[in-house]
Structures are given as C-alpha cells and as structure tokens.
mmCIF file of C-alpha atoms and ligand atoms in Angstrom:
data_model
loop_
_atom_site.group_PDB
_atom_site.id
_atom_site.type_symbol
_atom_site.label_atom_id
_atom_site.label_comp_id
_atom_site.label_asym_id
_atom_site.label_seq_id
_atom_site.Cartn_x
_atom_site.Cartn_y
_atom_site.Cartn_z
ATOM 1 C CA UNK A 8 0.003 0.279 0.113
ATOM 2 C CA UNK A 9 1.288 3.350 -0.799
ATOM 3 C CA UNK A 10 0.796 6.482 1.069
ATOM 4 C CA UNK A 11 -0.494 9.905 -0.667
ATOM 5 C CA UNK A 12 -0.916 12.832 1.504
ATOM 6 C CA UNK A 13 -3.288 15.389 0.087
ATOM 7 C CA UNK A 14 -2.076 17.369 2.934
ATOM 8 C CA UNK A 15 -0.312 20.927 3.492
ATOM 9 C CA UNK A 16 1.026 19.760 7.133
ATOM 10 C CA UNK A 17 2.075 16.370 6.078
ATOM 11 C CA UNK A 18 5.042 14.875 8.494
ATOM 12 C CA UNK A 19 7.035 12.969 5.759
ATOM 13 C CA UNK A 20 6.221 14.367 2.799
ATOM 14 C CA UNK A 21 6.120 18.472 3.745
ATOM 15 C CA UNK A 22 2.840 18.837 1.810
ATOM 16 C CA UNK A 23 4.174 18.948 -1.891
ATOM 17 C CA UNK A 24 1.183 16.716 -2.599
ATOM 18 C CA UNK A 25 -1.252 19.190 -1.645
ATOM 19 C CA UNK A 26 -2.976 20.290 -4.744
ATOM 20 C CA UNK A 27 -4.991 17.028 -6.428
ATOM 21 C CA UNK A 28 -2.775 16.705 -9.138
ATOM 22 C CA UNK A 29 0.622 16.606 -7.685
ATOM 23 C CA UNK A 30 -1.141 13.797 -5.384
ATOM 24 C CA UNK A 31 -3.024 12.148 -8.511
ATOM 25 C CA UNK A 32 0.437 12.062 -9.992
ATOM 26 C CA UNK A 33 2.468 10.746 -7.173
ATOM 27 C CA UNK A 34 -0.572 7.831 -6.861
ATOM 28 C CA UNK A 35 -0.041 6.430 -10.571
ATOM 29 C CA UNK A 36 3.973 6.257 -10.001
ATOM 30 C CA UNK A 37 2.821 4.618 -6.559
ATOM 31 C CA UNK A 38 1.444 2.220 -8.839
ATOM 32 C CA UNK A 39 3.884 1.784 -11.610
ATOM 33 C CA UNK A 40 6.260 1.495 -8.959
ATOM 34 C CA UNK A 41 3.937 -1.952 -7.325
ATOM 35 C CA UNK A 42 1.916 -0.713 -5.517
ATOM 36 C CA UNK A 43 -1.495 -2.434 -5.321
ATOM 37 C CA UNK A 44 -3.425 0.052 -3.465
ATOM 38 C CA UNK A 45 -2.531 3.400 -2.218
ATOM 39 C CA UNK A 46 -3.979 5.340 0.568
ATOM 40 C CA UNK A 47 -5.120 8.833 -0.218
ATOM 41 C CA UNK A 48 -5.415 10.812 3.213
ATOM 42 C CA UNK A 49 -6.415 14.451 3.731
ATOM 43 C CA UNK A 50 -5.951 14.831 7.248
ATOM 44 C CA UNK A 51 -2.535 14.318 9.096
ATOM 45 C CA UNK A 52 -2.631 12.194 12.461
ATOM 46 C CA UNK A 53 0.914 13.350 12.942
ATOM 47 C CA UNK A 54 1.387 14.133 17.022
ATOM 48 C CA UNK A 55 0.102 17.329 17.607
ATOM 49 C CA UNK A 56 -1.448 18.130 14.030
ATOM 50 C CA UNK A 57 -5.036 19.955 14.278
ATOM 51 C CA UNK A 58 -7.773 18.356 13.258
ATOM 52 C CA UNK A 59 -9.228 19.944 9.339
ATOM 53 C CA UNK A 60 -12.965 20.452 8.389
ATOM 54 C CA UNK A 61 -15.109 17.508 7.038
ATOM 55 C CA UNK A 62 -15.522 20.570 3.893
ATOM 56 C CA UNK A 63 -11.604 21.231 3.728
ATOM 57 C CA UNK A 64 -11.010 17.216 4.043
ATOM 58 C CA UNK A 65 -13.838 16.305 1.299
ATOM 59 C CA UNK A 66 -11.841 18.580 -1.053
ATOM 60 C CA UNK A 67 -8.620 17.556 -0.036
ATOM 61 C CA UNK A 68 -8.944 14.122 -0.704
ATOM 62 C CA UNK A 69 -12.830 13.762 -2.863
ATOM 63 C CA UNK A 70 -11.536 14.429 -6.424
ATOM 64 C CA UNK A 71 -8.264 12.238 -6.238
ATOM 65 C CA UNK A 72 -10.488 9.586 -5.373
ATOM 66 C CA UNK A 73 -12.246 10.054 -8.432
ATOM 67 C CA UNK A 74 -9.253 10.342 -10.383
ATOM 68 C CA UNK A 75 -7.483 7.385 -9.676
ATOM 69 C CA UNK A 76 -10.377 5.416 -10.015
ATOM 70 C CA UNK A 77 -11.362 6.504 -13.604
ATOM 71 C CA UNK A 78 -7.952 4.910 -14.154
ATOM 72 C CA UNK A 79 -8.322 1.564 -12.564
ATOM 73 C CA UNK A 80 -6.879 2.859 -9.106
ATOM 74 C CA UNK A 81 -7.221 0.474 -6.231
ATOM 75 C CA UNK A 82 -7.978 3.666 -3.797
ATOM 76 C CA UNK A 83 -7.896 3.499 -0.198
ATOM 77 C CA UNK A 84 -9.174 6.178 1.722
ATOM 78 C CA UNK A 85 -6.684 7.434 5.339
ATOM 79 C CA UNK A 86 -9.920 8.869 7.479
ATOM 80 C CA UNK A 87 -12.046 8.774 10.699
ATOM 81 C CA UNK A 88 -14.699 11.169 9.264
ATOM 82 C CA UNK A 89 -18.086 9.054 7.979
ATOM 83 C CA UNK A 90 -18.925 11.596 5.902
ATOM 84 C CA UNK A 91 -15.554 11.811 4.137
ATOM 85 C CA UNK A 92 -16.317 7.894 4.021
ATOM 86 C CA UNK A 93 -19.435 7.674 2.409
ATOM 87 C CA UNK A 94 -17.994 10.237 -0.601
ATOM 88 C CA UNK A 95 -15.565 8.731 -0.895
ATOM 89 C CA UNK A 96 -17.604 5.153 -1.336
ATOM 90 C CA UNK A 97 -19.756 6.973 -3.360
ATOM 91 C CA UNK A 98 -16.402 8.174 -5.727
ATOM 92 C CA UNK A 99 -14.813 4.513 -6.072
ATOM 93 C CA UNK A 100 -12.514 4.180 -3.322
ATOM 94 C CA UNK A 101 -11.721 0.101 -2.670
ATOM 95 C CA UNK A 102 -11.003 -0.022 1.123
ATOM 96 C CA UNK A 103 -11.872 2.918 4.191
ATOM 97 C CA UNK A 104 -8.652 3.056 6.494
ATOM 98 C CA UNK A 105 -9.639 4.858 9.357
ATOM 99 C CA UNK A 106 -7.132 5.289 12.352
ATOM 100 C CA UNK A 107 -9.939 6.288 14.773
ATOM 101 C CA UNK A 108 -11.609 1.960 14.090
ATOM 102 C CA UNK A 109 -14.651 3.818 12.787
ATOM 103 C CA UNK A 110 -15.750 4.351 16.890
ATOM 104 C CA UNK A 111 -16.969 8.199 15.268
ATOM 105 C CA UNK A 112 -20.288 8.208 15.766
ATOM 106 C CA UNK A 113 -21.850 6.871 12.278
ATOM 107 C CA UNK A 114 -18.793 5.576 10.673
ATOM 108 C CA UNK A 115 -19.895 1.910 11.089
ATOM 109 C CA UNK A 116 -22.756 2.529 9.025
ATOM 110 C CA UNK A 117 -21.178 4.535 6.614
ATOM 111 C CA UNK A 118 -19.413 1.265 5.932
ATOM 112 C CA UNK A 119 -21.540 -1.401 6.830
ATOM 113 C CA UNK A 120 -23.577 -1.481 3.183
ATOM 114 C CA UNK A 121 -20.990 -0.996 1.435
ATOM 115 C CA UNK A 122 -18.750 -3.731 0.053
ATOM 116 C CA UNK A 123 -15.166 -2.138 0.176
ATOM 117 C CA UNK A 124 -12.720 -3.316 2.396
ATOM 118 C CA UNK A 125 -11.900 -1.850 5.615
ATOM 119 C CA UNK A 126 -9.031 -1.035 8.568
ATOM 120 C CA UNK A 127 -9.303 -1.203 11.574
ATOM 121 C CA UNK A 128 -6.988 0.048 13.511
ATOM 122 C CA UNK A 129 -5.352 0.627 17.115
ATOM 123 C CA UNK A 130 -4.450 4.655 18.433
ATOM 124 C CA UNK A 131 -4.711 5.235 22.201
ATOM 125 C CA UNK A 132 -6.054 8.573 22.694
ATOM 126 C CA UNK A 133 -6.037 11.493 19.743
ATOM 127 C CA UNK A 134 -3.365 12.758 17.618
ATOM 128 C CA UNK A 135 -3.383 16.007 19.336
ATOM 129 C CA UNK A 136 -2.584 14.084 22.565
ATOM 130 C CA UNK A 137 -1.462 9.918 22.277
ATOM 131 C CA UNK A 138 2.022 10.831 22.084
ATOM 132 C CA UNK A 139 1.944 12.389 25.793
ATOM 133 C CA UNK A 140 2.087 9.676 27.622
ATOM 134 C CA UNK A 141 1.331 6.366 26.050
ATOM 135 C CA UNK A 142 0.413 3.735 29.516
ATOM 136 C CA UNK A 143 -0.271 0.135 28.923
ATOM 137 C CA UNK A 144 -0.368 -2.265 31.587
ATOM 138 C CA UNK A 145 0.036 -5.018 28.152
ATOM 139 C CA UNK A 146 0.506 -3.488 25.145
ATOM 140 C CA UNK A 147 0.309 -6.150 23.087
ATOM 141 C CA UNK A 148 -2.769 -7.431 24.645
ATOM 142 C CA UNK A 149 -4.517 -4.583 24.351
ATOM 143 C CA UNK A 150 -4.057 -3.580 21.198
ATOM 144 C CA UNK A 151 -4.870 -7.212 19.912
ATOM 145 C CA UNK A 152 -7.881 -7.065 22.650
ATOM 146 C CA UNK A 153 -8.744 -3.799 21.101
ATOM 147 C CA UNK A 154 -8.527 -5.093 17.427
ATOM 148 C CA UNK A 155 -10.391 -7.893 18.379
ATOM 149 C CA UNK A 156 -13.595 -6.384 19.696
ATOM 150 C CA UNK A 157 -13.934 -3.172 16.654
ATOM 151 C CA UNK A 158 -13.527 -6.446 14.163
ATOM 152 C CA UNK A 159 -16.488 -8.079 15.918
ATOM 153 C CA UNK A 160 -18.779 -4.757 15.936
ATOM 154 C CA UNK A 161 -18.300 -4.562 12.317
ATOM 155 C CA UNK A 162 -18.959 -8.016 11.670
ATOM 156 C CA UNK A 163 -22.263 -7.518 13.687
ATOM 157 C CA UNK A 164 -22.669 -4.710 11.606
ATOM 158 C CA UNK A 165 -22.778 -7.120 8.566
ATOM 159 C CA UNK A 166 -19.346 -6.122 7.424
ATOM 160 C CA UNK A 167 -18.099 -9.538 6.064
ATOM 161 C CA UNK A 168 -14.831 -11.211 7.981
ATOM 162 C CA UNK A 169 -13.305 -11.237 4.469
ATOM 163 C CA UNK A 170 -13.133 -7.088 3.855
ATOM 164 C CA UNK A 171 -11.957 -6.501 7.581
ATOM 165 C CA UNK A 172 -8.370 -5.823 8.270
ATOM 166 C CA UNK A 173 -6.302 -5.604 11.442
ATOM 167 C CA UNK A 174 -3.324 -2.654 12.501
ATOM 168 C CA UNK A 175 -1.848 -1.996 15.747
ATOM 169 C CA UNK A 176 -0.773 1.340 14.694
ATOM 170 C CA UNK A 177 2.454 1.838 15.086
ATOM 171 C CA UNK A 178 3.057 5.170 16.880
ATOM 172 C CA UNK A 179 -0.331 6.415 17.584
ATOM 173 C CA UNK A 180 -0.470 6.135 21.234
ATOM 174 C CA UNK A 181 3.217 4.191 21.409
ATOM 175 C CA UNK A 182 6.868 4.871 22.682
ATOM 176 C CA UNK A 183 9.514 2.658 21.429
ATOM 177 C CA UNK A 184 8.805 0.211 23.899
ATOM 178 C CA UNK A 185 5.460 -0.461 23.325
ATOM 179 C CA UNK A 186 6.505 0.036 19.245
ATOM 180 C CA UNK A 187 8.626 -2.888 19.372
ATOM 181 C CA UNK A 188 7.154 -5.343 21.733
ATOM 182 C CA UNK A 189 4.294 -4.534 19.050
ATOM 183 C CA UNK A 190 6.342 -5.382 16.173
ATOM 184 C CA UNK A 191 7.751 -8.476 17.746
ATOM 185 C CA UNK A 192 3.972 -9.920 18.179
ATOM 186 C CA UNK A 193 3.052 -9.858 14.637
ATOM 187 C CA UNK A 194 2.884 -13.132 14.034
ATOM 188 C CA UNK A 195 0.605 -13.166 17.023
ATOM 189 C CA UNK A 196 -1.834 -10.392 16.180
ATOM 190 C CA UNK A 197 -1.903 -12.586 12.817
ATOM 191 C CA UNK A 198 -2.827 -15.535 14.106
ATOM 192 C CA UNK A 199 -6.486 -13.651 14.815
ATOM 193 C CA UNK A 200 -7.327 -14.471 11.562
ATOM 194 C CA UNK A 201 -7.560 -11.013 9.555
ATOM 195 C CA UNK A 202 -5.005 -9.853 7.602
ATOM 196 C CA UNK A 203 -3.049 -7.349 9.164
ATOM 197 C CA UNK A 204 -1.432 -4.160 7.688
ATOM 198 C CA UNK A 205 1.843 -3.169 9.178
ATOM 199 C CA UNK A 206 2.457 1.163 8.551
ATOM 200 C CA UNK A 207 5.501 1.251 9.646
ATOM 201 C CA UNK A 208 6.792 4.410 6.915
ATOM 202 C CA UNK A 209 9.472 7.158 8.159
ATOM 203 C CA UNK A 210 8.110 7.173 11.640
ATOM 204 C CA UNK A 211 9.668 8.302 14.467
ATOM 205 C CA UNK A 212 9.853 4.604 15.571
ATOM 206 C CA UNK A 213 12.898 4.139 11.909
ATOM 207 C CA UNK A 214 13.955 7.364 13.408
ATOM 208 C CA UNK A 215 14.068 6.357 17.047
ATOM 209 C CA UNK A 216 16.686 2.886 15.723
ATOM 210 C CA UNK A 217 18.522 4.504 13.250
ATOM 211 C CA UNK A 218 19.651 7.706 14.336
ATOM 212 C CA UNK A 219 17.916 9.546 11.291
ATOM 213 C CA UNK A 220 15.835 12.338 10.094
ATOM 214 C CA UNK A 221 13.136 12.102 7.780
ATOM 215 C CA UNK A 222 14.410 12.439 4.480
ATOM 216 C CA UNK A 223 16.818 9.432 5.309
ATOM 217 C CA UNK A 224 14.448 7.000 6.738
ATOM 218 C CA UNK A 225 14.554 5.261 3.773
ATOM 219 C CA UNK A 226 16.564 2.191 4.122
ATOM 220 C CA UNK A 227 15.717 1.798 7.655
ATOM 221 C CA UNK A 228 11.683 1.577 6.812
ATOM 222 C CA UNK A 229 12.455 -0.932 3.684
ATOM 223 C CA UNK A 230 14.203 -3.066 6.261
ATOM 224 C CA UNK A 231 11.312 -2.790 8.770
ATOM 225 C CA UNK A 232 8.672 -3.791 5.503
ATOM 226 C CA UNK A 233 10.141 -6.332 5.374
ATOM 227 C CA UNK A 234 10.687 -7.888 8.574
ATOM 228 C CA UNK A 235 7.256 -7.019 9.031
ATOM 229 C CA UNK A 236 5.750 -9.297 5.612
ATOM 230 C CA UNK A 237 8.118 -12.099 6.757
ATOM 231 C CA UNK A 238 6.147 -11.907 10.304
ATOM 232 C CA UNK A 239 3.107 -12.106 9.221
ATOM 233 C CA UNK A 240 1.778 -8.448 7.675
ATOM 234 C CA UNK A 241 -0.326 -9.393 4.464
ATOM 235 C CA UNK A 242 0.367 -5.453 3.975
ATOM 236 C CA UNK A 243 3.030 -2.862 4.633
ATOM 237 C CA UNK A 244 1.882 1.153 4.213
ATOM 238 C CA UNK A 245 4.751 2.543 3.155
ATOM 239 C CA UNK A 246 6.365 5.342 1.412
ATOM 240 C CA UNK A 247 9.255 4.004 -0.636
ATOM 241 C CA UNK A 248 7.183 2.058 -2.729
ATOM 242 C CA UNK A 249 9.845 0.978 -5.843
ATOM 243 C CA UNK A 250 12.442 -0.168 -2.861
ATOM 244 C CA UNK A 251 10.089 -2.229 -0.413
ATOM 245 C CA UNK A 252 8.670 -4.361 -3.775
ATOM 246 C CA UNK A 253 11.910 -4.814 -4.671
ATOM 247 C CA UNK A 254 13.796 -6.277 -0.813
ATOM 248 C CA UNK A 255 10.353 -8.287 -0.894
ATOM 249 C CA UNK A 256 10.680 -9.938 -3.921
ATOM 250 C CA UNK A 257 14.550 -10.657 -3.738
ATOM 251 C CA UNK A 258 13.572 -11.995 0.103
ATOM 252 C CA UNK A 259 11.315 -14.235 -2.107
ATOM 253 C CA UNK A 260 13.652 -15.837 -4.664
ATOM 254 C CA UNK A 261 16.150 -16.461 -2.053
ATOM 255 C CA UNK A 262 14.602 -17.236 1.120
HETATM 256 C C1 7PJ B 6 -1.693 5.180 9.165
HETATM 257 C C2 7PJ B 6 -2.913 4.596 8.875
HETATM 258 C C3 7PJ B 6 -0.627 3.562 9.854
HETATM 259 C C4 7PJ B 6 -3.065 2.545 9.078
HETATM 260 C C5 7PJ B 6 -1.314 6.805 8.983
HETATM 261 C C6 7PJ B 6 2.226 8.353 9.176
HETATM 262 C C7 7PJ B 6 0.490 8.571 9.963
HETATM 263 N N1 7PJ B 6 -3.024 3.835 8.708
HETATM 264 N N2 7PJ B 6 -2.217 6.442 8.649
HETATM 265 N N3 7PJ B 6 -1.657 2.621 9.575
HETATM 266 N N4 7PJ B 6 -0.316 5.658 9.270
HETATM 267 N N5 7PJ B 6 -4.114 2.245 8.346
HETATM 268 O O1 7PJ B 6 1.592 7.676 7.922
HETATM 269 O O2 7PJ B 6 3.144 8.310 9.663
HETATM 270 O O3 7PJ B 6 0.369 2.952 10.882
HETATM 271 S S1 7PJ B 6 -0.640 8.229 8.822
#
C-alpha cells in the first residue's frame, strides 16, 4: 500500500502533494512502482496535528479518489470521518482505512452496506494528545483485544470477515518500547485470523532506531517493512514503494 498525502501539513512529505494534480501524479507513480493500493489521506494524524473540517477534507480527498478510480487504481481512503467515507465510497474507493477504528458516530454505518474493504487500526488517545504519555499494562494484549472487539463490531454490522484487516497502529499512542513489543507480536496478531496491515514507514520508530531525520529513513523503513511481511503482515503501508517491492521480491526469491 503506497501512501499519498493530500495535506499541506503532512509530516513525511511536507505537503508536496497538496494539490490534487500532484497527489494524482504521485499515486499513479506508486501504482506503476508496484503498489497494489494507494492510501489517500486528507487529514494529517501526526502527533499534535490539528483536525481539519469536513469540507476541507472532502475538498482535498474526493477529486483525487475520483480521478484515481477512473484510472483503475485501487484506492484506500485514510479518514476518521463518516461524511468523507460516504463521499469516498461514492467516488469509487475500494478500501476505507480508519485510524480511529470506526468509533466515530455513524462510521460503522457509513461502510457497512458498501462492500468496501475496511482497515481497523488501534490508537490510544487522539492525534493531538496521543504521544504525551502512552501507557499500557500489557500493550500486546490490550491492542489485540481492542482490534478483536472492533472487528467483531464491524462483523455485527454486516461486514464480511474477509473484508476486514487489522493494524496495531505503530506510533499512535505508543513509545518505542510499545512499538517494538507490537512489532515482535505481529505473528500473534496475524493468528487472530484477519489480514494484518503494518505502517512504520518513515515514522519516529525508524528515527529512534537509526538516528536518522525524516528524509533519511528509507533504508530503515524498507528493512522494517520486509521484516513485517516476514512476521505475518499481509499489507505494508509505505512511502518507498519501489524499494520495498524490490526488497520483498529479493527475499521471496532467495529465502
Ligand atoms: C497509519 C495509517 C498506519 C494505517 C497513518 C504516518 C501517519 N493508517 N495512517 N496504519 N499511519 N492503517 O503515515 O506516519 O500506521 S498516517
């Protein structure tokens, strides 16, 4: 899954794809580099980021989804907002990816009847506050239990099990130690029976482990994506699609 931000304040690419035309171009490039899906997001969820209005997020995301769906790209929409989910589904998205796990009022209903895939992610707190003091007694047990409950809620609303993927939410209300514990527990999370999505690309976790600034985290990110796949992740959400695809293909040939 390739990442396309349509946000002027995105932490990882500084808003270079803020204009729809640039975002569309970037998405097509990622598709050509081997991404099976592109994840289009119009609201930054970096720690401390300010929320955006419904209208602003719709204006950023929907033209991009429409254009990409027309081009035959499988589009995932990264949003917490039911209104954006509904509009993105009408515009032809294939997947709704919610870092808030469809906990907003109306979110489950927005996706229940649509036939799209859904990604359920764990987050402790909200983007504004989540990195202030992440706290768990048993991070793997708590995150796994949360994902199981949210997946069950979606199934109760009529969403087929096959349409649900789960994601421990690296960096979303987690210290380095929490992220490491969850990463090592990927096989355990995969044993719940839902495909697991892992998103570590360019995150602080990679910065902490390498000492690298944002624009120098590609090699660390590729290593982590490869290891995530080896540990049972079915989907990796990445910025560096070409490099990640090469790494996975070399591993598949040589393992
Ligand atoms: C994730 C995401 C992730 C899923 C972001 C960033 C922050 N969606 N959206 N999983 N991260 N499912 O790219 O660093 O880890 S936005």
